[in-house]
């Protein structure tokens, strides 16, 4: 319940901050709508009991006539207010997600919260409106209670008491939904994931070739059936709660009518009170719905707020980057999304090292890295080699700071990297990971992502030099799903490399940078790396022997330890060594 109050408070604060005029207009309209049923009761009584026919008749015409247009206008205003709130929440969430550092992204809880927050923005945007509706419906009941109490006190109180079963039922339903919906969402996500595997080009083709797509279709069916079972149970229970509440409500309204008759109300008073109690039923249902949806949304809203307050603790963000008149290129931002971190890329770094580093993944019994020492200096090309699972990617993640060593130090220019912020540390690196991004934006935007700030078209062009995209217009849309150019796996990897080139940080870390690239292009990429290596540190993970010949030093990692180091010639000359056994056949 405390969560519900917090959700109401936070969302009203948001509405006051983001859309004060729409909130004020909506509140006034809802207040008017709350008063009208009470006024109706008073006017009906006057119409029947007083000798003055015209004034109550005129009043009733105004009250009844204005109800429908006021409701319509109020709905429209409420929707526009909620639309603005939804936009603000989604923009805030995207900004928060953009601030997440690699180490945050490595926390499963943060990723779970981000996913849950995404689905929360829709119901959350409605909470401010629902709060106003709740107050309005409650005010309707109070006004009716007062109007009917003037005729018969017990009837008035019974009308007000009729709020209780409905609100109680919707609270119970909402509590049940708060646990049920996440389970439905989990099954739905699994079903959506499995469906994606069937329809996306690469896994879909693989499954079609294997002829085993029907097994994945079976997984879809299982997940959907599980979701339906949970939904079924929820609906059944909700109907039972609603029926129970409706029964008690009818008894209370019946009691109100009996109290009217037994209290001696007759004629105009009785007719007015009956009309009032009927209108009251509607108000009470609205109250229940509004209250229920606030209680349901509250846990999601709490996750959203937790996520946003966490990301606000991340480093500050400066003004958005925009395309300037001079033609600098970057993602165009129209609605206040923060885009450019203050950090500038560090271009000159003299040395980087893992100094006796040990690391164990949470929950893993044995350390993945044990006492690893690796060093690279400016101008050097250094390689990490080893079998799958040896610990090369772990070593890289420790270098860039997305993992923190359990023992030992990471040194950048001789300084313990733990002493600088993650933001500052990341500014030293250009990292090409194995699962590089396939950003289906325009060619310009996909490459400009390499640098945090605004990027000129000529820089994008320079980064693309020598690739398949060198002569493509920068406005070319990438990705067939958007009606754009289809790009092969190797071409995507060239674009990822172009981002690293554009970034031009002091340390380049390339985890299998040519895994998807043809032999000819691979040769030209490695010769260029050698040719341009003087001004930076280059660390490469590679499984191909010939790419290692040019390296200044090779570290052979095996079961989390560096078991050999040296040049290609030194290492291959030791036939019993791990390196020679790994690469002799190549
Ligand atoms: N997030 C993780 N949680 C737990 N264990 C992990 C995690 N990531 C990797 N490991 C384990 O750590 C070990 C080293 O993995 P790592 O990815 O560093 O190997 P690698 O040498 O880069 O392998 P590859 O050549 O296949 O990329 C493996 O045994 C792997 O199972």
Coordinates of C-alpha atoms in Angstrom, one line a residue, residues 3-573:
X3 CA 4.2 1.7 -2.8
X4 CA 0.8 2.9 -4.1
X5 CA 1.0 6.1 -2.2
X6 CA 4.6 6.6 -3.4
X7 CA 3.5 5.9 -7.0
X8 CA 0.7 8.5 -6.7
X9 CA 2.9 11.1 -5.1
X10 CA 5.8 10.7 -7.6
X11 CA 3.5 10.7 -10.6
X12 CA 1.6 13.8 -9.5
X13 CA 5.0 15.5 -8.9
X14 CA 6.0 14.5 -12.5
X15 CA 2.7 15.8 -13.8
X16 CA 3.1 19.1 -12.0
X17 CA 6.7 19.4 -13.4
X18 CA 6.1 18.2 -17.0
X19 CA 2.6 19.1 -17.9
X20 CA 1.1 21.5 -15.2
X21 CA -1.5 23.0 -17.4
X22 CA -3.0 19.8 -18.6
X23 CA -3.0 18.5 -15.0
X24 CA -4.8 21.6 -13.8
X25 CA -7.4 21.5 -16.6
X26 CA -8.0 17.8 -16.1
X27 CA -8.4 18.3 -12.3
X28 CA -10.9 21.1 -12.7
X29 CA -13.0 19.1 -15.2
X30 CA -12.9 16.0 -13.0
X31 CA -14.0 18.1 -10.0
X32 CA -16.9 19.5 -12.0
X33 CA -17.9 16.0 -13.0
X34 CA -17.7 14.9 -9.3
X35 CA -20.1 17.6 -8.3
X36 CA -22.7 17.1 -11.0
X37 CA -24.4 13.8 -9.6
X38 CA -24.9 15.5 -6.2
X39 CA -26.4 18.6 -7.9
X40 CA -28.6 16.3 -9.9
X41 CA -30.1 14.8 -6.7
X42 CA -30.8 18.3 -5.2
X43 CA -32.4 19.5 -8.5
X44 CA -34.6 16.4 -8.9
X45 CA -35.9 16.9 -5.4
X46 CA -36.6 20.6 -6.1
X47 CA -38.3 19.8 -9.4
X48 CA -40.7 17.4 -7.8
X49 CA -41.3 19.2 -4.4
X50 CA -41.1 22.9 -5.2
X51 CA -43.7 25.0 -6.9
X52 CA -41.0 26.7 -9.0
X53 CA -40.7 24.4 -12.1
X54 CA -38.5 26.4 -14.4
X55 CA -35.4 27.0 -12.3
X56 CA -34.8 23.4 -11.3
X57 CA -35.7 22.3 -14.8
X58 CA -33.2 24.7 -16.3
X59 CA -30.6 23.6 -13.7
X60 CA -31.2 19.9 -14.6
X61 CA -30.9 20.7 -18.3
X62 CA -27.5 22.3 -17.7
X63 CA -26.3 19.5 -15.3
X64 CA -27.4 16.6 -17.5
X65 CA -26.6 18.3 -20.7
X66 CA -23.1 19.2 -19.6
X67 CA -22.2 15.8 -18.3
X68 CA -21.6 14.1 -21.7
X69 CA -19.5 16.9 -23.3
X70 CA -17.6 17.5 -20.0
X71 CA -16.8 13.7 -19.9
X72 CA -15.6 13.8 -23.5
X73 CA -13.4 16.9 -23.0
X74 CA -12.1 15.5 -19.8
X75 CA -11.1 12.2 -21.4
X76 CA -9.3 14.1 -24.2
X77 CA -7.4 16.3 -21.8
X78 CA -6.5 13.3 -19.6
X79 CA -5.2 11.4 -22.6
X80 CA -3.1 14.3 -23.8
X81 CA -1.7 14.7 -20.3
X82 CA -0.8 11.0 -20.1
X83 CA 0.7 11.1 -23.6
X84 CA 3.1 13.8 -22.5
X85 CA 4.0 11.9 -19.3
X86 CA 4.6 8.7 -21.2
X87 CA 6.9 10.6 -23.6
X88 CA 8.8 12.1 -20.7
X89 CA 9.2 8.7 -18.9
X90 CA 10.4 7.0 -22.1
X91 CA 12.9 9.7 -22.9
X92 CA 14.1 9.6 -19.2
X93 CA 14.5 5.8 -19.4
X94 CA 16.4 5.9 -22.7
X95 CA 18.7 8.6 -21.2
X96 CA 19.2 6.4 -18.1
X97 CA 20.0 3.4 -20.2
X98 CA 22.5 5.4 -22.3
X99 CA 24.3 6.3 -19.1
X100 CA 24.9 2.7 -18.0
X101 CA 28.5 1.8 -17.8
X102 CA 29.8 -1.6 -18.9
X103 CA 30.2 -2.8 -15.3
X104 CA 26.5 -1.8 -14.6
X105 CA 25.4 -3.7 -17.7
X106 CA 27.2 -6.7 -16.4
X107 CA 24.9 -6.7 -13.3
X108 CA 21.9 -9.0 -14.2
X109 CA 19.7 -7.1 -11.7
X110 CA 20.3 -3.8 -13.6
X111 CA 19.3 -5.4 -16.9
X112 CA 16.2 -7.0 -15.4
X113 CA 15.2 -3.6 -13.9
X114 CA 15.7 -1.9 -17.3
X115 CA 13.5 -4.5 -19.0
X116 CA 10.8 -4.2 -16.4
X117 CA 11.0 -0.4 -16.5
X118 CA 10.4 -0.4 -20.2
X119 CA 7.0 -2.1 -19.8
X120 CA 6.3 0.1 -16.7
X121 CA 6.2 3.4 -18.7
X122 CA 2.8 2.8 -20.2
X123 CA 0.8 2.2 -17.0
X124 CA 3.0 4.6 -15.0
X125 CA 2.0 7.5 -17.3
X126 CA -1.7 6.7 -16.4
X127 CA -1.1 6.9 -12.6
X128 CA -1.4 10.7 -12.4
X129 CA -4.7 10.6 -14.4
X130 CA -6.0 7.6 -12.4
X131 CA -5.2 9.5 -9.1
X132 CA -7.3 12.4 -10.2
X133 CA -10.1 10.0 -11.3
X134 CA -9.9 8.2 -8.0
X135 CA -10.2 11.5 -6.1
X136 CA -13.0 12.6 -8.4
X137 CA -14.9 9.3 -8.0
X138 CA -14.4 9.5 -4.2
X139 CA -15.6 13.1 -4.2
X140 CA -18.7 12.0 -6.2
X141 CA -19.5 9.5 -3.5
X142 CA -19.0 12.0 -0.7
X143 CA -21.1 14.7 -2.5
X144 CA -23.9 12.1 -3.1
X145 CA -23.6 11.0 0.5
X146 CA -24.1 14.6 1.7
X147 CA -27.0 15.1 -0.8
X148 CA -28.8 11.9 0.2
X149 CA -28.0 12.4 3.9
X150 CA -30.0 15.6 3.7
X151 CA -33.0 13.3 2.9
X152 CA -32.0 10.3 5.1
X153 CA -28.8 10.1 7.1
X154 CA -28.6 6.3 7.1
X155 CA -29.1 6.1 3.3
X156 CA -26.3 8.6 2.8
X157 CA -24.0 6.6 5.0
X158 CA -24.8 3.3 3.3
X159 CA -24.1 4.8 -0.1
X160 CA -20.7 5.9 1.2
X161 CA -20.1 2.5 2.8
X162 CA -20.8 0.9 -0.6
X163 CA -17.3 2.2 -1.6
X164 CA -15.7 -0.3 0.7
X165 CA -16.4 -3.7 -0.9
X166 CA -15.5 -2.5 -4.4
X167 CA -12.2 -0.9 -3.3
X168 CA -11.4 -4.0 -1.2
X169 CA -12.1 -6.3 -4.2
X170 CA -10.0 -4.3 -6.6
X171 CA -7.2 -4.2 -4.0
X172 CA -7.2 -8.0 -3.8
X173 CA -7.4 -8.3 -7.6
X174 CA -4.5 -5.9 -8.0
X175 CA -2.4 -7.8 -5.5
X176 CA -3.0 -11.0 -7.3
X177 CA -2.3 -9.3 -10.7
X178 CA 1.0 -7.8 -9.3
X179 CA 2.3 -11.4 -8.9
X180 CA 0.5 -12.8 -11.9
X181 CA 1.4 -10.4 -14.6
X182 CA 5.2 -10.7 -14.2
X183 CA 4.7 -14.5 -14.6
X184 CA 2.6 -13.9 -17.7
X185 CA 5.3 -11.5 -19.0
X186 CA 8.1 -14.0 -18.4
X187 CA 6.2 -16.7 -20.4
X188 CA 5.4 -14.1 -23.1
X189 CA 9.1 -13.0 -23.3
X190 CA 10.2 -16.6 -23.8
X191 CA 7.5 -17.2 -26.4
X192 CA 8.5 -14.0 -28.2
X193 CA 12.2 -15.0 -28.1
X194 CA 11.5 -18.4 -29.5
X195 CA 9.3 -16.9 -32.3
X196 CA 12.2 -14.4 -33.1
X197 CA 14.5 -17.4 -33.6
X198 CA 12.0 -18.8 -36.2
X199 CA 11.6 -15.5 -38.1
X200 CA 15.0 -13.8 -37.9
X201 CA 17.1 -14.4 -41.0
X202 CA 20.1 -16.2 -39.5
X203 CA 18.6 -18.5 -36.9
X204 CA 15.5 -18.9 -39.0
X205 CA 17.5 -20.2 -42.0
X206 CA 19.6 -22.5 -39.7
X207 CA 16.4 -24.0 -38.3
X208 CA 14.8 -24.3 -41.7
X209 CA 17.9 -26.1 -43.0
X210 CA 18.0 -28.4 -40.0
X211 CA 14.3 -29.0 -40.4
X212 CA 13.8 -28.6 -36.6
X213 CA 11.8 -25.4 -36.6
X214 CA 8.8 -27.4 -35.3
X215 CA 10.7 -28.0 -32.0
X216 CA 11.0 -24.3 -31.5
X217 CA 7.4 -23.8 -32.5
X218 CA 6.6 -26.4 -29.7
X219 CA 8.5 -24.2 -27.2
X220 CA 6.4 -21.2 -28.4
X221 CA 3.3 -23.2 -27.8
X222 CA 4.4 -24.4 -24.3
X223 CA 5.2 -20.8 -23.2
X224 CA 2.0 -19.4 -24.6
X225 CA 0.0 -22.2 -22.9
X226 CA 1.7 -21.5 -19.6
X227 CA 0.9 -17.8 -19.9
X228 CA -2.7 -18.6 -20.8
X229 CA -3.0 -20.9 -17.7
X230 CA -1.8 -18.1 -15.4
X231 CA -4.2 -15.6 -17.1
X232 CA -7.1 -18.0 -16.8
X233 CA -6.6 -18.4 -13.1
X234 CA -6.3 -14.7 -12.7
X235 CA -9.5 -14.0 -14.6
X236 CA -11.4 -16.7 -12.6
X237 CA -10.3 -15.3 -9.3
X238 CA -11.0 -11.7 -10.4
X239 CA -14.5 -12.6 -11.4
X240 CA -15.2 -14.2 -8.0
X241 CA -13.9 -11.2 -6.1
X242 CA -15.9 -8.8 -8.3
X243 CA -19.1 -10.9 -7.9
X244 CA -18.6 -10.9 -4.1
X245 CA -18.1 -7.2 -4.0
X246 CA -21.1 -6.6 -6.3
X247 CA -23.3 -8.7 -4.0
X248 CA -22.3 -6.7 -0.9
X249 CA -22.6 -3.4 -2.8
X250 CA -26.1 -4.3 -4.0
X251 CA -27.1 -5.2 -0.4
X252 CA -25.8 -1.9 0.8
X253 CA -27.7 0.0 -1.9
X254 CA -30.8 -2.1 -1.2
X255 CA -30.3 -1.1 2.5
X256 CA -30.0 2.5 1.5
X257 CA -33.3 2.3 -0.4
X258 CA -35.1 0.5 2.4
X259 CA -33.8 3.1 4.9
X260 CA -35.2 5.8 2.6
X261 CA -38.7 4.2 2.5
X262 CA -38.7 3.3 6.2
X263 CA -37.4 6.7 7.1
X264 CA -40.6 8.1 5.6
X265 CA -39.0 9.7 2.5
X266 CA -41.6 9.9 -0.3
X267 CA -42.3 11.8 -3.5
X268 CA -39.5 14.0 -4.7
X269 CA -37.1 13.1 -1.9
X270 CA -37.4 9.4 -2.6
X271 CA -37.0 9.8 -6.4
X272 CA -34.0 12.1 -6.0
X273 CA -32.3 9.7 -3.5
X274 CA -33.0 6.7 -5.8
X275 CA -31.5 8.6 -8.8
X276 CA -28.5 9.5 -6.6
X277 CA -27.9 5.9 -5.5
X278 CA -28.0 4.6 -9.1
X279 CA -25.5 7.3 -10.1
X280 CA -23.4 6.4 -7.1
X281 CA -23.0 2.8 -8.3
X282 CA -21.2 4.1 -11.4
X283 CA -18.9 6.4 -9.4
X284 CA -18.0 3.5 -7.1
X285 CA -17.0 1.3 -9.9
X286 CA -14.8 4.0 -11.4
X287 CA -13.2 4.5 -8.0
X288 CA -12.5 0.7 -7.8
X289 CA -10.9 0.6 -11.3
X290 CA -8.7 3.7 -10.6
X291 CA -7.6 2.4 -7.3
X292 CA -6.9 -1.1 -8.6
X293 CA -4.8 0.1 -11.5
X294 CA -2.7 2.4 -9.2
X295 CA -2.1 -0.6 -6.9
X296 CA -1.1 -2.8 -9.8
X297 CA 1.2 -0.2 -11.3
X298 CA 2.9 0.6 -8.0
X299 CA 5.5 -2.2 -7.9
X300 CA 6.4 -1.5 -11.6
X301 CA 6.7 2.2 -10.8
X302 CA 9.0 1.4 -7.8
X303 CA 11.3 -0.6 -10.1
X304 CA 11.3 2.2 -12.7
X305 CA 12.2 4.8 -10.0
X306 CA 14.9 2.6 -8.6
X307 CA 16.5 2.2 -12.0
X308 CA 16.3 5.9 -12.8
X309 CA 17.7 7.0 -9.4
X310 CA 20.6 4.5 -9.9
X311 CA 21.4 5.9 -13.4
X312 CA 21.3 9.4 -12.1
X313 CA 24.2 8.5 -9.9
X314 CA 26.2 7.8 -13.1
X315 CA 28.4 10.7 -14.3
X316 CA 26.8 13.9 -15.4
X317 CA 25.8 14.4 -19.0
X318 CA 26.3 17.7 -21.0
X319 CA 24.1 19.3 -23.6
X320 CA 22.9 17.2 -26.4
X321 CA 24.9 17.0 -29.6
X322 CA 23.2 18.3 -32.7
X323 CA 23.9 18.4 -36.4
X324 CA 25.5 21.8 -36.9
X325 CA 25.3 24.1 -39.8
X326 CA 28.8 23.1 -40.7
X327 CA 27.5 19.6 -41.3
X328 CA 28.9 17.7 -38.4
X329 CA 27.3 14.3 -38.2
X330 CA 25.7 12.6 -35.3
X331 CA 22.3 11.3 -34.2
X332 CA 19.8 14.2 -34.4
X333 CA 18.1 14.8 -31.2
X334 CA 14.8 16.6 -31.1
X335 CA 13.4 16.0 -27.6
X336 CA 15.8 16.5 -24.8
X337 CA 17.7 13.2 -24.8
X338 CA 21.1 13.6 -23.2
X339 CA 23.7 12.4 -25.7
X340 CA 27.2 13.5 -25.1
X341 CA 29.1 12.5 -22.0
X342 CA 31.6 15.1 -20.9
X343 CA 34.4 12.6 -21.2
X344 CA 36.8 13.1 -24.1
X345 CA 38.6 10.2 -25.7
X346 CA 42.2 9.9 -24.3
X347 CA 44.5 9.7 -27.4
X348 CA 47.9 9.2 -25.8
X349 CA 48.5 6.3 -23.4
X350 CA 52.1 5.1 -22.8
X351 CA 51.4 1.8 -21.0
X352 CA 48.7 -0.6 -19.8
X353 CA 49.1 -3.7 -17.7
X354 CA 47.4 -6.5 -15.7
X355 CA 49.7 -6.8 -12.7
X356 CA 49.3 -10.2 -11.0
X357 CA 45.5 -10.2 -11.5
X358 CA 43.2 -12.9 -10.2
X359 CA 39.5 -13.0 -10.9
X360 CA 36.6 -15.4 -10.2
X361 CA 33.1 -15.0 -11.6
X362 CA 30.4 -14.8 -8.9
X363 CA 29.3 -18.3 -8.0
X364 CA 32.2 -20.0 -9.8
X365 CA 34.2 -22.4 -7.7
X366 CA 37.6 -21.8 -9.2
X367 CA 39.2 -18.5 -10.3
X368 CA 39.0 -17.9 -14.0
X369 CA 42.3 -15.9 -14.0
X370 CA 45.2 -16.6 -11.6
X371 CA 48.1 -14.2 -11.2
X372 CA 48.0 -12.9 -14.8
X373 CA 50.7 -10.4 -15.8
X374 CA 50.3 -8.8 -19.2
X375 CA 51.9 -5.5 -20.4
X376 CA 51.6 -3.4 -23.5
X377 CA 53.4 -0.2 -24.3
X378 CA 52.8 2.6 -26.8
X379 CA 53.6 1.6 -30.3
X380 CA 53.3 -2.1 -29.5
X381 CA 51.1 -4.7 -31.1
X382 CA 50.3 -7.4 -28.5
X383 CA 48.3 -10.5 -28.9
X384 CA 46.4 -12.8 -26.4
X385 CA 46.0 -16.4 -27.6
X386 CA 44.6 -19.5 -26.1
X387 CA 41.9 -22.1 -26.5
X388 CA 38.2 -21.4 -26.0
X389 CA 37.5 -20.6 -22.4
X390 CA 41.2 -19.9 -21.5
X391 CA 40.3 -16.5 -20.1
X392 CA 41.2 -14.0 -22.9
X393 CA 37.9 -12.1 -22.9
X394 CA 37.9 -12.1 -19.1
X395 CA 41.4 -10.5 -19.2
X396 CA 40.1 -7.8 -21.6
X397 CA 37.0 -7.1 -19.5
X398 CA 39.3 -6.6 -16.5
X399 CA 41.5 -4.2 -18.5
X400 CA 38.6 -2.0 -19.6
X401 CA 37.0 -2.2 -16.1
X402 CA 33.7 -4.0 -16.7
X403 CA 35.1 -6.6 -14.2
X404 CA 37.0 -5.8 -11.1
X405 CA 40.0 -7.9 -10.1
X406 CA 39.8 -10.0 -6.9
X407 CA 43.6 -9.6 -6.5
X408 CA 46.3 -7.7 -8.3
X409 CA 46.0 -4.4 -10.1
X410 CA 45.2 -2.9 -13.5
X411 CA 47.7 -0.2 -14.4
X412 CA 47.2 2.6 -16.9
X413 CA 50.3 4.7 -17.3
X414 CA 51.5 3.2 -14.1
X415 CA 48.5 4.4 -12.1
X416 CA 46.1 1.9 -10.4
X417 CA 43.0 2.0 -12.6
X418 CA 40.9 1.4 -9.5
X419 CA 41.7 5.0 -8.5
X420 CA 40.0 6.6 -11.5
X421 CA 36.3 6.6 -12.3
X422 CA 35.0 4.0 -14.8
X423 CA 34.1 6.9 -17.0
X424 CA 37.6 8.3 -17.1
X425 CA 39.1 4.8 -17.6
X426 CA 36.8 3.9 -20.5
X427 CA 37.9 7.1 -22.3
X428 CA 41.3 5.4 -22.8
X429 CA 39.9 2.5 -24.8
X430 CA 38.5 1.6 -28.2
X431 CA 37.0 -1.9 -27.7
X432 CA 35.8 -4.2 -30.5
X433 CA 34.0 -7.1 -28.8
X434 CA 33.3 -10.5 -30.4
X435 CA 29.5 -9.7 -30.4
X436 CA 30.0 -6.3 -32.0
X437 CA 26.8 -4.2 -32.6
X438 CA 24.9 -4.3 -35.8
X439 CA 23.4 -0.9 -35.6
X440 CA 20.7 -0.6 -38.3
X441 CA 20.7 3.2 -38.5
X442 CA 22.0 5.3 -41.4
X443 CA 25.6 4.7 -42.3
X444 CA 26.6 8.1 -40.8
X445 CA 24.9 7.4 -37.5
X446 CA 26.2 3.8 -37.3
X447 CA 29.8 4.9 -37.7
X448 CA 29.5 8.2 -35.7
X449 CA 28.6 6.1 -32.6
X450 CA 32.4 5.4 -32.4
X451 CA 32.9 8.8 -30.7
X452 CA 31.0 10.3 -27.8
X453 CA 30.7 13.8 -29.2
X454 CA 29.7 15.4 -32.5
X455 CA 31.5 14.0 -35.6
X456 CA 32.0 15.6 -39.0
X457 CA 31.1 13.8 -42.2
X458 CA 34.7 13.9 -43.3
X459 CA 35.7 11.9 -40.1
X460 CA 33.1 9.3 -40.9
X461 CA 34.4 9.1 -44.5
X462 CA 38.0 8.8 -43.3
X463 CA 37.0 5.9 -40.9
X464 CA 35.2 4.1 -43.7
X465 CA 38.3 4.4 -46.1
X466 CA 39.1 1.2 -47.8
X467 CA 35.9 -0.6 -46.8
X468 CA 32.9 -1.6 -48.9
X469 CA 31.1 1.5 -47.7
X470 CA 33.7 4.0 -48.7
X471 CA 31.6 5.3 -51.6
X472 CA 28.1 4.8 -50.2
X473 CA 26.1 7.9 -49.4
X474 CA 26.3 8.6 -45.6
X475 CA 22.5 8.8 -45.5
X476 CA 22.2 5.1 -46.6
X477 CA 19.8 3.3 -44.3
X478 CA 21.4 0.0 -43.1
X479 CA 19.3 -3.1 -42.6
X480 CA 16.7 -4.7 -44.8
X481 CA 14.0 -4.7 -42.1
X482 CA 13.9 -0.9 -42.6
X483 CA 13.9 -1.1 -46.4
X484 CA 17.6 -0.4 -46.4
X485 CA 20.8 -2.0 -47.6
X486 CA 21.4 -5.6 -46.6
X487 CA 24.8 -6.0 -44.9
X488 CA 26.8 -9.2 -44.6
X489 CA 28.4 -10.4 -41.3
X490 CA 31.9 -9.4 -42.5
X491 CA 30.6 -5.9 -43.6
X492 CA 29.0 -5.3 -40.2
X493 CA 32.4 -6.1 -38.7
X494 CA 34.1 -3.6 -41.0
X495 CA 31.7 -1.0 -39.7
X496 CA 32.5 -1.9 -36.1
X497 CA 36.2 -1.5 -37.0
X498 CA 35.4 1.9 -38.6
X499 CA 33.9 3.0 -35.3
X500 CA 37.2 2.0 -33.5
X501 CA 39.2 3.9 -36.1
X502 CA 37.0 7.0 -35.8
X503 CA 37.3 6.9 -32.0
X504 CA 41.1 6.6 -32.2
X505 CA 41.6 6.0 -28.5
X506 CA 45.1 5.5 -27.0
X507 CA 44.4 1.8 -26.4
X508 CA 42.8 -0.4 -29.1
X509 CA 41.5 -3.7 -27.9
X510 CA 40.3 -6.0 -30.7
X511 CA 38.7 -9.3 -29.7
X512 CA 38.9 -11.4 -32.9
X513 CA 38.5 -8.3 -35.1
X514 CA 38.5 -10.3 -38.4
X515 CA 36.5 -13.4 -37.4
X516 CA 33.9 -12.7 -40.1
X517 CA 36.2 -11.0 -42.6
X518 CA 37.6 -12.6 -45.8
X519 CA 41.4 -13.4 -46.0
X520 CA 42.2 -10.6 -48.3
X521 CA 40.5 -7.9 -46.2
X522 CA 42.0 -9.5 -43.1
X523 CA 45.5 -9.1 -44.5
X524 CA 44.9 -5.5 -45.3
X525 CA 43.4 -4.8 -41.9
X526 CA 46.4 -6.3 -40.1
X527 CA 48.9 -4.5 -42.3
X528 CA 47.2 -1.2 -41.6
X529 CA 47.2 -2.0 -37.9
X530 CA 51.0 -2.5 -38.1
X531 CA 51.5 0.6 -40.2
X532 CA 49.5 2.9 -37.9
X533 CA 50.4 1.3 -34.6
X534 CA 53.2 3.7 -33.5
X535 CA 50.8 6.2 -31.9
X536 CA 48.8 3.8 -29.7
X537 CA 48.7 0.5 -27.9
X538 CA 47.1 -2.4 -29.8
X539 CA 46.0 -5.5 -28.1
X540 CA 44.5 -8.3 -30.3
X541 CA 42.8 -11.6 -29.5
X542 CA 43.3 -13.9 -32.5
X543 CA 43.1 -17.5 -33.3
X544 CA 44.8 -17.3 -36.7
X545 CA 48.5 -18.0 -36.8
X546 CA 49.5 -15.7 -39.7
X547 CA 48.0 -12.7 -38.0
X548 CA 50.4 -13.3 -35.1
X549 CA 53.7 -13.0 -37.0
X550 CA 53.6 -9.2 -36.9
X551 CA 53.1 -9.0 -33.2
X552 CA 55.7 -7.5 -30.9
X553 CA 54.6 -9.9 -28.1
X554 CA 52.2 -12.8 -27.7
X555 CA 50.8 -14.0 -24.4
X556 CA 49.6 -17.6 -24.4
X557 CA 46.8 -17.9 -21.9
X558 CA 45.8 -21.4 -20.7
X559 CA 43.3 -22.3 -17.9
X560 CA 43.5 -18.7 -16.6
X561 CA 47.3 -18.4 -16.5
X562 CA 49.9 -16.9 -18.8
X563 CA 51.9 -20.0 -19.7
X564 CA 54.2 -18.5 -22.4
X565 CA 55.1 -15.1 -23.9
X566 CA 57.3 -13.9 -26.7
X567 CA 57.4 -13.2 -30.4
X568 CA 55.9 -15.6 -32.9
X569 CA 59.3 -16.8 -33.9
X570 CA 60.4 -17.4 -30.3
X571 CA 57.3 -19.3 -29.4
X572 CA 57.0 -21.5 -32.5
X573 CA 60.6 -22.5 -32.0

